[in-house]
Short mmCIF file of C-alpha atoms and ligand atoms in Angstrom, two decimals:
data_model
loop_
_atom_site.label_atom_id
_atom_site.label_comp_id
_atom_site.label_asym_id
_atom_site.label_seq_id
_atom_site.Cartn_x
_atom_site.Cartn_y
_atom_site.Cartn_z
CA UNK Z 1 0.04 0.05 -0.01
CA UNK Z 2 1.43 3.36 -0.99
CA UNK Z 3 2.14 5.97 1.72
CA UNK Z 4 -0.36 8.23 0.08
CA UNK Z 5 -3.09 5.66 0.28
CA UNK Z 6 -2.45 5.19 3.78
CA UNK Z 7 -2.57 8.93 4.53
CA UNK Z 8 -5.87 9.18 2.67
CA UNK Z 9 -7.25 6.27 4.69
CA UNK Z 10 -5.93 7.96 7.92
CA UNK Z 11 -7.46 11.23 6.85
CA UNK Z 12 -10.80 9.51 6.30
CA UNK Z 13 -10.62 7.83 9.73
CA UNK Z 14 -9.85 11.30 11.33
CA UNK Z 15 -12.74 12.83 9.53
CA UNK Z 16 -14.97 10.09 10.65
CA UNK Z 17 -14.02 10.52 14.33
CA UNK Z 18 -14.49 14.32 14.07
CA UNK Z 19 -17.87 13.93 12.49
CA UNK Z 20 -18.86 11.58 15.37
CA UNK Z 21 -17.65 14.01 17.87
CA UNK Z 22 -19.61 16.83 16.30
CA UNK Z 23 -22.66 14.73 16.24
CA UNK Z 24 -22.19 13.94 19.89
CA UNK Z 25 -21.77 17.56 20.90
CA UNK Z 26 -24.74 18.57 18.72
CA UNK Z 27 -26.91 15.91 20.54
CA UNK Z 28 -25.70 17.33 23.92
CA UNK Z 29 -26.48 20.78 22.71
CA UNK Z 30 -30.00 19.64 21.62
CA UNK Z 31 -30.49 18.25 25.19
CA UNK Z 32 -29.27 21.46 26.77
CA UNK Z 33 -31.45 23.51 24.50
CA UNK Z 34 -34.44 21.47 25.45
CA UNK Z 35 -33.65 22.14 29.14
CA UNK Z 36 -34.02 25.71 28.50
CA UNK Z 37 -37.66 25.83 29.43
CA UNK Z 38 -38.38 29.39 28.78
CA UNK Z 39 -37.98 31.23 25.51
CA UNK Z 40 -34.66 33.02 24.77
CA UNK Z 41 -34.22 36.62 23.92
CA UNK Z 42 -32.22 38.01 21.07
CA UNK Z 43 -28.46 37.41 20.88
CA UNK Z 44 -26.54 40.40 22.53
CA UNK Z 45 -23.11 41.17 23.79
CA UNK Z 46 -22.28 40.31 27.55
CA UNK Z 47 -19.57 39.94 29.95
CA UNK Z 48 -18.81 36.91 32.12
CA UNK Z 49 -18.82 38.16 35.71
CA UNK Z 50 -18.55 34.85 37.53
CA UNK Z 51 -17.95 31.19 36.86
CA UNK Z 52 -19.48 28.20 38.59
CA UNK Z 53 -18.31 24.97 37.06
CA UNK Z 54 -20.85 24.36 34.31
CA UNK Z 55 -22.57 27.67 34.35
CA UNK Z 56 -21.40 31.28 34.27
CA UNK Z 57 -23.03 34.49 35.28
CA UNK Z 58 -23.40 37.08 32.41
CA UNK Z 59 -23.73 40.81 32.80
CA UNK Z 60 -25.73 42.07 29.95
CA UNK Z 61 -25.44 45.58 28.38
CA UNK Z 62 -28.27 46.76 30.64
CA UNK Z 63 -26.27 45.68 33.68
CA UNK Z 64 -28.76 42.78 34.46
CA UNK Z 65 -26.94 39.64 35.61
CA UNK Z 66 -28.26 36.25 34.61
CA UNK Z 67 -26.95 32.59 35.01
CA UNK Z 68 -26.30 30.89 31.70
CA UNK Z 69 -25.43 27.61 30.10
CA UNK Z 70 -22.84 27.65 27.50
CA UNK Z 71 -22.66 25.91 24.08
CA UNK Z 72 -20.69 22.64 24.34
CA UNK Z 73 -18.49 23.60 21.52
CA UNK Z 74 -17.26 26.76 23.17
CA UNK Z 75 -13.72 26.86 24.73
CA UNK Z 76 -13.62 27.15 28.38
CA UNK Z 77 -15.08 30.48 29.53
CA UNK Z 78 -13.33 32.64 32.20
CA UNK Z 79 -14.39 35.65 34.15
CA UNK Z 80 -13.74 38.77 31.93
CA UNK Z 81 -14.67 37.03 28.64
CA UNK Z 82 -16.70 39.06 26.26
CA UNK Z 83 -19.52 36.95 24.79
CA UNK Z 84 -22.59 36.90 22.72
CA UNK Z 85 -25.41 35.47 24.67
CA UNK Z 86 -29.28 34.97 24.78
CA UNK Z 87 -30.95 35.92 27.97
CA UNK Z 88 -33.89 33.66 29.21
CA UNK Z 89 -37.12 35.63 29.01
CA UNK Z 90 -38.55 33.69 31.93
CA UNK Z 91 -37.02 32.27 35.18
CA UNK Z 92 -34.71 29.82 33.46
CA UNK Z 93 -31.09 30.15 32.29
CA UNK Z 94 -29.72 32.03 29.42
CA UNK Z 95 -27.31 30.57 26.91
CA UNK Z 96 -23.87 31.85 25.81
CA UNK Z 97 -23.48 31.27 22.13
CA UNK Z 98 -20.06 32.70 21.14
CA UNK Z 99 -16.89 34.20 22.71
CA UNK Z 100 -15.04 37.33 21.49
CA UNK Z 101 -11.33 36.72 20.97
CA UNK Z 102 -9.34 37.70 24.09
CA UNK Z 103 -6.83 40.46 24.31
CA UNK Z 104 -5.06 38.80 27.32
CA UNK Z 105 -5.32 35.61 29.28
CA UNK Z 106 -4.21 35.18 33.04
CA UNK Z 107 -3.26 31.52 33.59
CA UNK Z 108 -2.33 29.51 36.69
CA UNK Z 109 -1.59 25.87 37.29
CA UNK Z 110 -4.41 23.54 38.35
CA UNK Z 111 -4.01 20.73 40.86
CA UNK Z 112 -2.15 18.70 38.28
CA UNK Z 113 0.26 21.41 37.30
CA UNK Z 114 -1.42 22.24 34.08
CA UNK Z 115 -1.80 25.86 33.19
CA UNK Z 116 -5.47 26.88 33.07
CA UNK Z 117 -6.92 30.38 32.17
CA UNK Z 118 -8.49 32.05 35.16
CA UNK Z 119 -9.25 35.54 33.87
CA UNK Z 120 -9.54 37.14 30.36
CA UNK Z 121 -9.04 40.72 28.95
CA UNK Z 122 -7.28 41.97 32.04
CA UNK Z 123 -5.20 45.04 30.77
CA UNK Z 124 -3.76 46.36 34.28
CA UNK Z 125 -2.00 44.49 36.98
CA UNK Z 126 -1.71 46.32 40.33
CA UNK Z 127 1.31 44.96 42.05
CA UNK Z 128 0.79 45.83 45.86
CA UNK Z 129 3.49 46.09 48.40
CA UNK Z 130 3.82 47.98 51.70
CA UNK Z 131 6.34 49.03 54.34
CA UNK Z 132 5.19 45.88 56.18
CA UNK Z 133 5.62 43.01 55.44
CA UNK Z 134 9.06 44.14 54.33
CA UNK Z 135 9.11 44.51 50.56
CA UNK Z 136 11.74 43.03 48.26
CA UNK Z 137 12.64 43.99 44.79
CA UNK Z 138 12.93 40.27 43.91
CA UNK Z 139 9.32 39.57 44.71
CA UNK Z 140 8.23 42.82 42.76
CA UNK Z 141 10.32 41.68 39.79
CA UNK Z 142 8.69 38.30 39.73
CA UNK Z 143 5.25 40.04 39.53
CA UNK Z 144 6.50 42.58 36.94
CA UNK Z 145 7.91 39.83 34.64
CA UNK Z 146 4.70 37.82 35.10
CA UNK Z 147 2.65 40.91 33.95
CA UNK Z 148 4.96 41.60 31.06
CA UNK Z 149 4.87 37.97 29.88
CA UNK Z 150 1.04 37.97 29.99
CA UNK Z 151 0.82 41.15 27.93
CA UNK Z 152 -0.68 43.14 30.91
CA UNK Z 153 0.49 46.64 31.78
CA UNK Z 154 1.79 46.64 35.42
CA UNK Z 155 1.61 49.40 38.02
CA UNK Z 156 3.01 49.33 41.63
CA UNK Z 157 0.93 50.32 44.56
CA UNK Z 158 2.72 51.26 47.66
CA UNK Z 159 0.02 50.66 50.31
CA UNK Z 160 0.08 51.50 53.93
CA UNK Z 161 1.59 54.82 53.15
CA UNK Z 162 0.62 55.91 56.68
CA UNK Z 163 3.31 53.48 58.02
CA UNK Z 164 6.15 55.27 56.22
CA UNK Z 165 8.51 56.66 58.98
CA UNK Z 166 12.07 58.25 59.14
CA UNK Z 167 13.36 54.71 59.72
CA UNK Z 168 12.08 53.08 56.43
CA UNK Z 169 11.69 56.12 54.22
CA UNK Z 170 15.06 55.87 52.53
CA UNK Z 171 14.77 52.18 51.70
CA UNK Z 172 11.32 52.66 50.34
CA UNK Z 173 12.35 55.57 48.14
CA UNK Z 174 15.34 53.56 46.86
CA UNK Z 175 13.06 50.64 46.04
CA UNK Z 176 10.44 52.80 44.33
CA UNK Z 177 13.14 54.62 42.36
CA UNK Z 178 14.32 51.42 40.68
CA UNK Z 179 10.81 51.05 39.13
CA UNK Z 180 10.06 54.81 38.39
CA UNK Z 181 13.43 54.82 36.38
CA UNK Z 182 11.88 52.00 34.34
CA UNK Z 183 8.65 54.19 33.78
CA UNK Z 184 6.62 51.84 35.81
CA UNK Z 185 4.00 53.95 37.79
CA UNK Z 186 4.27 53.91 41.52
CA UNK Z 187 1.00 54.93 43.39
CA UNK Z 188 1.27 55.55 47.09
CA UNK Z 189 -1.84 54.97 48.94
CA UNK Z 190 -3.42 53.96 52.26
CA UNK Z 191 -6.32 51.62 52.37
CA UNK Z 192 -7.26 52.24 56.02
CA UNK Z 193 -6.01 55.69 56.76
CA UNK Z 194 -8.06 57.91 54.46
CA UNK Z 195 -7.44 61.09 56.32
CA UNK Z 196 -6.44 64.15 54.55
CA UNK Z 197 -2.81 63.12 54.26
CA UNK Z 198 -3.41 59.98 52.37
CA UNK Z 199 -6.91 60.51 50.68
CA UNK Z 200 -5.12 61.55 47.50
CA UNK Z 201 -3.42 58.16 47.09
CA UNK Z 202 -6.81 56.28 46.87
CA UNK Z 203 -8.19 59.07 44.53
CA UNK Z 204 -5.12 58.53 42.29
CA UNK Z 205 -5.56 54.75 42.29
CA UNK Z 206 -9.26 55.03 41.69
CA UNK Z 207 -8.47 57.25 38.58
CA UNK Z 208 -5.80 54.75 37.44
CA UNK Z 209 -8.42 51.98 37.39
CA UNK Z 210 -10.97 53.89 35.38
CA UNK Z 211 -11.35 52.53 31.92
CA UNK Z 212 -9.40 49.26 32.63
CA UNK Z 213 -10.10 45.78 33.75
CA UNK Z 214 -7.69 45.24 36.55
CA UNK Z 215 -6.38 42.64 39.02
CA UNK Z 216 -4.61 43.15 42.36
CA UNK Z 217 -1.60 40.88 43.08
CA UNK Z 218 1.00 40.77 45.84
CA UNK Z 219 2.19 39.05 48.89
CA UNK Z 220 -0.23 38.20 51.67
CA UNK Z 221 -0.79 41.02 54.21
CA UNK Z 222 0.04 43.93 51.95
CA UNK Z 223 -3.58 45.08 52.07
CA UNK Z 224 -5.12 43.81 48.75
CA UNK Z 225 -8.44 42.98 50.47
CA UNK Z 226 -8.39 46.34 52.29
CA UNK Z 227 -7.76 48.16 49.12
CA UNK Z 228 -10.70 46.41 47.33
CA UNK Z 229 -12.86 47.28 50.25
CA UNK Z 230 -11.72 50.90 50.16
CA UNK Z 231 -12.36 51.23 46.39
CA UNK Z 232 -15.65 49.19 46.55
CA UNK Z 233 -17.32 49.97 49.79
CA UNK Z 234 -20.29 47.76 48.96
CA UNK Z 235 -18.02 44.82 47.89
CA UNK Z 236 -19.28 42.45 50.60
CA UNK Z 237 -22.84 43.50 49.75
CA UNK Z 238 -22.13 43.05 46.12
CA UNK Z 239 -20.76 39.60 46.79
CA UNK Z 240 -23.97 38.59 48.76
CA UNK Z 241 -26.17 39.98 45.94
CA UNK Z 242 -24.23 37.97 43.39
CA UNK Z 243 -24.76 34.74 45.53
CA UNK Z 244 -28.40 35.41 45.70
CA UNK Z 245 -28.86 35.94 42.00
CA UNK Z 246 -26.83 33.06 41.13
CA UNK Z 247 -28.59 30.94 43.70
CA UNK Z 248 -25.28 29.15 44.34
CA UNK Z 249 -24.55 30.70 47.84
CA UNK Z 250 -21.02 30.54 49.23
CA UNK Z 251 -19.30 29.07 46.26
CA UNK Z 252 -18.89 32.66 45.12
CA UNK Z 253 -16.17 33.44 47.53
CA UNK Z 254 -13.63 31.01 45.95
CA UNK Z 255 -14.22 31.59 42.34
CA UNK Z 256 -13.25 34.68 40.46
CA UNK Z 257 -15.61 37.48 40.21
CA UNK Z 258 -15.71 40.79 38.10
CA UNK Z 259 -16.84 43.79 39.97
CA UNK Z 260 -17.76 47.08 38.58
CA UNK Z 261 -16.03 49.97 40.39
CA UNK Z 262 -18.20 52.96 41.22
CA UNK Z 263 -15.52 55.40 39.94
CA UNK Z 264 -15.15 53.47 36.68
CA UNK Z 265 -13.39 50.29 35.53
CA UNK Z 266 -13.76 46.71 36.40
CA UNK Z 267 -11.96 44.52 38.95
CA UNK Z 268 -11.37 40.77 38.68
CA UNK Z 269 -10.61 39.25 41.96
CA UNK Z 270 -10.15 35.79 43.42
CA UNK Z 271 -7.61 34.25 45.95
CA UNK Z 272 -6.10 32.43 43.06
CA UNK Z 273 -5.56 35.54 41.02
CA UNK Z 274 -4.00 37.49 43.88
CA UNK Z 275 -1.37 34.64 44.12
CA UNK Z 276 -0.51 35.11 40.49
CA UNK Z 277 3.07 34.32 39.76
CA UNK Z 278 5.65 32.99 37.45
CA UNK Z 279 4.94 29.57 36.28
CA UNK Z 280 6.39 27.23 33.60
CA UNK Z 281 9.00 29.65 32.25
CA UNK Z 282 12.64 29.12 31.28
CA UNK Z 283 15.51 31.54 31.70
CA UNK Z 284 15.13 33.00 28.30
CA UNK Z 285 11.48 33.78 28.82
CA UNK Z 286 12.43 35.32 32.29
CA UNK Z 287 14.88 37.60 30.64
CA UNK Z 288 12.33 38.76 27.97
CA UNK Z 289 9.95 39.80 30.90
CA UNK Z 290 12.90 42.18 32.27
CA UNK Z 291 12.12 45.38 30.04
CA UNK Z 292 15.52 46.84 30.82
CA UNK Z 293 17.72 43.81 30.36
CA UNK Z 294 16.09 42.08 27.38
CA UNK Z 295 17.19 44.76 24.91
CA UNK Z 296 20.89 44.46 25.92
CA UNK Z 297 21.03 40.63 25.66
CA UNK Z 298 21.79 40.63 21.88
CA UNK Z 299 24.80 42.95 22.44
CA UNK Z 300 27.03 40.51 24.43
CA UNK Z 301 30.34 39.53 22.86
CA UNK Z 302 29.35 35.77 22.84
CA UNK Z 303 26.18 34.68 21.35
CA UNK Z 304 25.70 32.00 23.98
CA UNK Z 305 26.63 34.38 26.77
CA UNK Z 306 25.31 33.38 30.23
CA UNK Z 307 25.65 36.92 31.43
CA UNK Z 308 27.27 35.62 34.62
CA UNK Z 309 31.01 35.89 34.03
CA UNK Z 310 31.77 36.31 30.35
CA UNK Z 311 33.97 39.14 29.17
CA UNK Z 312 32.12 41.66 26.98
CA UNK Z 313 28.81 40.87 28.61
CA UNK Z 314 26.46 43.74 27.79
CA UNK Z 315 24.42 43.19 30.92
CA UNK Z 316 27.36 43.05 33.34
CA UNK Z 317 28.89 46.16 31.72
CA UNK Z 318 25.67 48.00 31.76
CA UNK Z 319 25.13 47.24 35.56
CA UNK Z 320 28.83 48.30 36.26
CA UNK Z 321 28.35 51.62 34.41
CA UNK Z 322 25.07 52.30 36.26
CA UNK Z 323 23.03 52.12 33.03
CA UNK Z 324 20.86 49.42 34.58
CA UNK Z 325 20.22 48.48 38.12
CA UNK Z 326 22.69 45.91 39.58
CA UNK Z 327 19.81 44.85 42.03
CA UNK Z 328 17.57 44.01 38.96
CA UNK Z 329 20.36 42.02 37.44
CA UNK Z 330 21.02 40.12 40.68
CA UNK Z 331 17.37 39.39 40.99
CA UNK Z 332 17.35 37.94 37.51
CA UNK Z 333 20.11 35.57 38.42
CA UNK Z 334 18.49 34.57 41.68
CA UNK Z 335 14.98 34.04 40.11
CA UNK Z 336 16.60 32.11 37.21
CA UNK Z 337 18.29 29.89 39.56
CA UNK Z 338 14.96 29.03 41.35
CA UNK Z 339 13.04 28.36 38.00
CA UNK Z 340 13.75 24.69 38.09
CA UNK Z 341 13.06 24.46 41.81
CA UNK Z 342 9.63 26.17 41.30
CA UNK Z 343 8.85 23.71 38.68
CA UNK Z 344 9.74 20.77 40.87
CA UNK Z 345 7.74 22.14 43.76
CA UNK Z 346 4.69 22.44 41.66
CA UNK Z 347 4.57 18.90 40.67
CA UNK Z 348 5.26 17.51 44.16
P1 GDP W 401 -4.01 41.06 51.94
O1 GDP W 401 -3.60 39.70 52.54
O2 GDP W 401 -3.08 41.60 50.95
O3 GDP W 401 -5.43 41.05 51.34
O4 GDP W 401 -4.05 42.18 53.15
P2 GDP W 401 -5.38 42.68 54.03
O5 GDP W 401 -6.07 43.60 53.26
O6 GDP W 401 -5.96 41.50 54.72
O7 GDP W 401 -4.44 43.55 55.11
C1 GDP W 401 -3.43 42.96 56.00
C2 GDP W 401 -3.42 43.86 57.18
O8 GDP W 401 -2.89 45.04 56.94
C3 GDP W 401 -4.82 44.05 57.86
O9 GDP W 401 -4.64 43.96 59.28
C4 GDP W 401 -5.10 45.43 57.41
O10 GDP W 401 -6.01 46.15 58.34
C5 GDP W 401 -3.86 46.19 57.25
N1 GDP W 401 -3.85 47.17 56.37
C6 GDP W 401 -4.27 47.21 55.16
N2 GDP W 401 -4.17 48.45 54.56
C7 GDP W 401 -3.42 49.12 55.33
C8 GDP W 401 -2.97 50.58 55.37
O11 GDP W 401 -3.19 51.30 54.33
N3 GDP W 401 -2.42 51.03 56.50
C9 GDP W 401 -2.31 50.27 57.58
N4 GDP W 401 -1.66 50.89 58.74
N5 GDP W 401 -2.68 48.94 57.68
C10 GDP W 401 -3.31 48.44 56.61
ZN1 ZN W 402 25.85 38.55 28.55
#
């Protein structure tokens, strides 16, 4: 039998299997459609505001939220997805029929270490740090690289500005300067002390969020929950309302939710998103997320330069001349050295 024949036969088999799959999924869809007792309204744009396993909550253009099935042939929907959907006219569920291509996807590993999307169309990542717990540029770098690699614009938020004292001011200023020099915005704010001295910080943050879909990330204890509460005084109430509407009660607290901010902009929040980090990357990818180091890497004398000890290394020379931050370069090495370790830990 010629190779060509075999290929044709294989192709035929594959087509047959695919046809069977389509038929099965159409059958499932027909069953789903039959489930939808009430009539459906016209297709319209909507936004996924929460996700509960087999169903999603959709916010329509009129702001009304409704629980929906989704078509079996759709890829996995996540909070932040823009969709086309048909609302239920009666008390039943609506149906999501199509998904608009995403501009960005936040992923994190599931229990098996496989990367899964958790939020879509996020365009601003607020990396929160504070005078306490003591911040580290290495941790901030990890978040910044993660944002850059996800195609999401990062901004730093120095929360607990009320805890800045003569003792920690110099170190915090030096830390912020590293990032200001790289044109990363640094917003000083206080989530809990909203007196006149710090009120401007929250207002600046609020304005920065307007027009964007944002996430808060950062170490535990830096004040992410407090900031969300300060920006969204009715957050708890909003969460309860969501639970009632969805009829799914307390599950809402663990899954990602999209919240509309009163001063404009959307916030996607969940415990998993707040722990967002660097996953499944190699050293080269890490370097490409360092906006200051990456452009230099092509200028080393040796093409396979490790940037650690070679003569004519553009990175080492730039750090020595002060053109780039030695601290950033050191962080890059330290993070690179832990990449394998991270991967091992994830699978244990
Ligand atoms: P998260 O783990 O990042 O969500 O941090 P939380 O919002 O739970 O805050 C951790 C602790 O820091 C809590 O005791 C907050 O009251 C406190 N906190 C949060 N924001 C501020 C702030 O702006 N100033 C001060 N002094 N304490 C804050
Ligand atoms: Zn080099």
